XYZ file of C-alpha atoms in Angstrom:
254
model
C 0.000 0.000 0.000
C 2.836 2.371 0.854
C 4.543 1.578 -2.452
C 1.368 2.420 -4.376
C 1.079 5.715 -2.490
C 4.716 6.544 -3.252
C 4.325 5.732 -6.947
C 1.180 7.862 -7.092
C 3.014 10.830 -5.564
C 5.953 10.361 -7.936
C 3.637 10.211 -10.956
C 1.514 13.215 -9.970
C 4.578 15.222 -8.983
C 6.304 14.398 -12.264
C 3.255 15.367 -14.343
C 2.857 18.624 -12.435
C 6.564 19.434 -12.792
C 6.412 18.818 -16.548
C 3.444 21.166 -16.933
C 5.026 23.843 -14.750
C 8.378 23.692 -16.531
C 6.693 24.012 -19.907
C 4.429 26.938 -19.018
C 6.591 28.766 -16.488
C 9.541 27.282 -14.598
C 10.914 25.841 -11.355
C 9.194 22.475 -11.631
C 12.504 21.073 -10.424
C 11.543 22.235 -6.942
C 9.016 19.378 -7.038
C 11.148 16.695 -8.674
C 14.253 17.414 -6.606
C 12.169 17.147 -3.448
C 10.766 13.791 -4.588
C 14.189 12.458 -5.567
C 15.973 13.578 -2.407
C 13.315 13.488 0.320
C 11.028 10.655 -0.829
C 13.437 8.462 -2.789
C 16.432 9.131 -0.536
C 19.002 10.169 -3.150
C 22.029 12.244 -2.049
C 21.960 15.876 -3.174
C 24.459 15.545 -6.027
C 22.840 12.342 -7.307
C 19.356 13.923 -7.167
C 20.673 16.975 -9.036
C 22.133 14.755 -11.780
C 19.202 12.311 -11.918
C 16.717 15.176 -12.197
C 18.096 15.912 -15.681
C 16.524 12.742 -17.149
C 12.983 14.041 -16.755
C 13.952 17.499 -17.980
C 15.374 16.051 -21.213
C 12.236 13.945 -21.774
C 9.826 16.772 -21.073
C 11.818 19.226 -23.229
C 11.898 16.908 -26.227
C 8.168 16.226 -26.016
C 7.184 19.866 -25.546
C 9.437 20.992 -28.374
C 7.926 18.352 -30.683
C 4.415 19.690 -29.977
C 5.454 23.289 -30.641
C 7.306 22.248 -33.800
C 4.229 20.464 -35.173
C 2.167 23.592 -34.502
C 4.634 25.687 -36.524
C 5.558 27.843 -33.530
C 9.339 27.302 -33.624
C 11.563 29.939 -35.246
C 15.201 30.236 -34.208
C 16.287 32.653 -36.947
C 16.829 35.413 -34.353
C 17.773 33.291 -31.374
C 20.128 30.479 -32.457
C 23.122 32.267 -30.925
C 21.414 32.247 -27.499
C 21.204 28.452 -27.680
C 24.900 28.058 -28.520
C 25.984 30.409 -25.727
C 23.754 28.649 -23.193
C 25.304 25.298 -24.090
C 28.829 26.700 -23.707
C 27.953 28.265 -20.355
C 26.396 25.030 -19.100
C 29.749 23.228 -19.365
C 31.154 25.441 -16.623
C 28.054 24.894 -14.508
C 28.303 21.119 -14.828
C 31.947 21.248 -13.773
C 30.984 23.295 -10.699
C 28.196 20.826 -9.833
C 30.751 18.017 -9.888
C 33.193 19.814 -7.591
C 31.179 21.628 -4.896
C 27.953 21.301 -2.950
C 25.012 23.509 -3.899
C 23.951 24.032 -0.269
C 25.788 27.347 0.039
C 24.128 28.619 -3.111
C 20.653 27.888 -1.744
C 21.284 30.516 0.950
C 21.671 33.148 -1.775
C 18.969 31.674 -4.011
C 16.179 32.280 -1.486
C 16.780 36.043 -1.599
C 17.033 35.999 -5.392
C 13.559 34.439 -5.477
C 12.149 37.366 -3.492
C 13.724 39.765 -5.977
C 12.264 37.754 -8.868
C 8.769 37.915 -7.340
C 8.992 41.714 -7.126
C 10.136 41.938 -10.752
C 7.301 39.676 -11.943
C 4.615 41.635 -10.048
C 5.699 45.108 -11.223
C 3.822 46.165 -14.381
C 2.308 42.765 -15.215
C 1.230 44.028 -18.657
C 4.861 43.670 -19.780
C 4.428 39.895 -19.579
C 1.377 39.848 -21.864
C 2.726 41.697 -24.923
C 3.778 40.185 -28.235
C 7.401 39.720 -29.301
C 9.060 42.953 -30.458
C 10.840 41.764 -33.622
C 12.540 45.149 -34.041
C 14.253 45.062 -30.657
C 17.913 44.055 -30.864
C 19.650 43.627 -27.488
C 23.251 44.767 -27.220
C 25.748 41.939 -27.740
C 27.739 43.305 -24.785
C 24.736 42.467 -22.605
C 23.123 39.451 -24.310
C 26.323 37.382 -24.722
C 27.424 37.333 -21.050
C 23.832 36.916 -19.858
C 23.274 33.873 -22.116
C 26.528 32.361 -20.826
C 25.508 33.006 -17.207
C 22.067 31.455 -17.743
C 23.663 28.339 -19.230
C 26.197 28.221 -16.406
C 23.460 28.383 -13.780
C 21.360 25.754 -15.538
C 24.310 23.390 -15.805
C 25.056 23.879 -12.119
C 21.728 23.473 -10.339
C 18.827 23.945 -12.833
C 16.232 24.798 -10.148
C 14.742 28.220 -10.879
C 16.580 28.529 -14.177
C 13.344 28.797 -16.181
C 12.184 31.775 -14.120
C 15.522 33.569 -14.513
C 15.418 32.907 -18.246
C 11.868 34.187 -18.730
C 12.550 37.388 -16.800
C 15.544 38.144 -18.987
C 13.953 37.212 -22.323
C 10.555 38.852 -21.686
C 11.652 42.019 -19.902
C 15.093 42.399 -21.433
C 14.965 40.958 -24.935
C 11.265 41.912 -25.447
C 10.016 38.418 -26.307
C 6.443 37.367 -25.641
C 6.080 34.911 -22.787
C 5.029 32.216 -25.283
C 8.062 32.712 -27.562
C 10.430 32.929 -24.590
C 9.044 29.652 -23.258
C 9.708 27.855 -26.566
C 13.279 29.151 -26.639
C 13.704 28.147 -22.990
C 12.490 24.614 -23.690
C 14.894 24.194 -26.627
C 17.888 25.610 -24.771
C 17.228 23.688 -21.576
C 16.718 20.460 -23.507
C 20.007 20.819 -25.370
C 22.305 21.716 -22.512
C 20.562 19.351 -20.080
C 21.154 16.437 -22.449
C 24.838 17.363 -22.521
C 24.913 17.670 -18.731
C 23.176 14.309 -18.351
C 25.793 12.611 -20.534
C 28.574 14.062 -18.376
C 26.857 13.156 -15.102
C 26.206 9.637 -16.395
C 29.875 9.256 -17.376
C 30.816 10.277 -13.829
C 28.468 7.595 -12.468
C 26.204 9.814 -10.355
C 22.886 9.219 -12.175
C 20.305 6.875 -10.641
C 18.621 5.639 -13.821
C 15.883 3.644 -12.125
C 14.644 6.581 -10.052
C 15.204 9.059 -12.869
C 13.330 7.113 -15.539
C 10.447 6.488 -13.154
C 9.804 10.175 -12.642
C 10.812 11.069 -16.219
C 7.877 9.135 -17.708
C 5.409 11.254 -15.739
C 7.373 14.451 -16.361
C 7.420 13.831 -20.110
C 3.654 13.356 -20.090
C 3.300 16.609 -18.163
C 5.485 18.391 -20.710
C 3.189 17.157 -23.478
C 0.075 18.394 -21.667
C 1.666 21.783 -21.006
C 2.753 22.227 -24.623
C -0.680 21.261 -25.980
C -2.325 23.780 -23.650
C 0.158 26.541 -24.532
C -0.157 26.002 -28.283
C -3.962 25.809 -28.359
C -5.074 28.305 -25.714
C -5.143 32.008 -26.757
C -4.906 33.005 -23.093
C -1.831 30.842 -22.424
C 0.319 33.917 -21.719
C -2.000 35.012 -18.905
C -2.073 31.551 -17.359
C 1.709 31.208 -17.677
C 2.200 34.547 -15.901
C -0.133 33.513 -13.082
C 1.616 30.163 -12.740
C 4.968 31.937 -12.678
C 3.850 34.050 -9.712
C 2.486 31.008 -7.869
C 5.692 29.007 -8.376
C 7.926 31.817 -7.126
C 5.773 32.265 -4.008
C 5.794 28.510 -3.327
C 9.575 28.435 -3.783
C 10.057 31.304 -1.329
C 7.877 29.542 1.261
C 9.806 26.316 0.744
C 13.237 27.938 0.874
C 12.476 29.886 4.035
C 10.593 26.966 5.640
C 7.537 29.143 6.129
C 4.060 27.816 6.884
C 0.814 29.193 5.548
């Protein structure tokens, strides 16, 4: 009976994480908790194993968006390359140090992110400004930093990415999400290969949650590609996830 309950939690958590990651970000807060707290994996192994579900969900979501004709990388291919390069440094850091110290800083970054998301919410609901061209002096280091962070810990990366692409690069939330999914999928696959080579991936636990997470990614992509109000729902979900993360990181109770 306990095993059935555990499997049910893993499945529901994986599906929810896949949907959240596709529409907003920080679904890893759910999957990392399941992998470490419920399945008993050490922190570094949970961090590495978590990448299996992210790869599966990213591939599925991207396939849905591609079939709907929503993918266009003509203006953004360089972001993908820079993110991949930056992720290599993040993976190296994940293999050499613990992420516990970073969590102390991350909790305050989440508060800052919540403030940024709540100020002038109409900025999150506009269409992509195709005439806006960010300075290379700003966009290049930022893309490298985003990749570096994603390669290191992944949790919260989607929220960081959306803030930068929507508010900085003037993308719509929908277009930024598609770019996020492609970039995360690419560098996470690379990170997973490296982690697997180092022998710190628990394939049994990872594949178990990845099946549910991939299904969640599919559901999220179908909703985003078919619902005209997807931007509004994604913005609301973004706010909810940041608030939940802050509560979790500060061990607050409602």
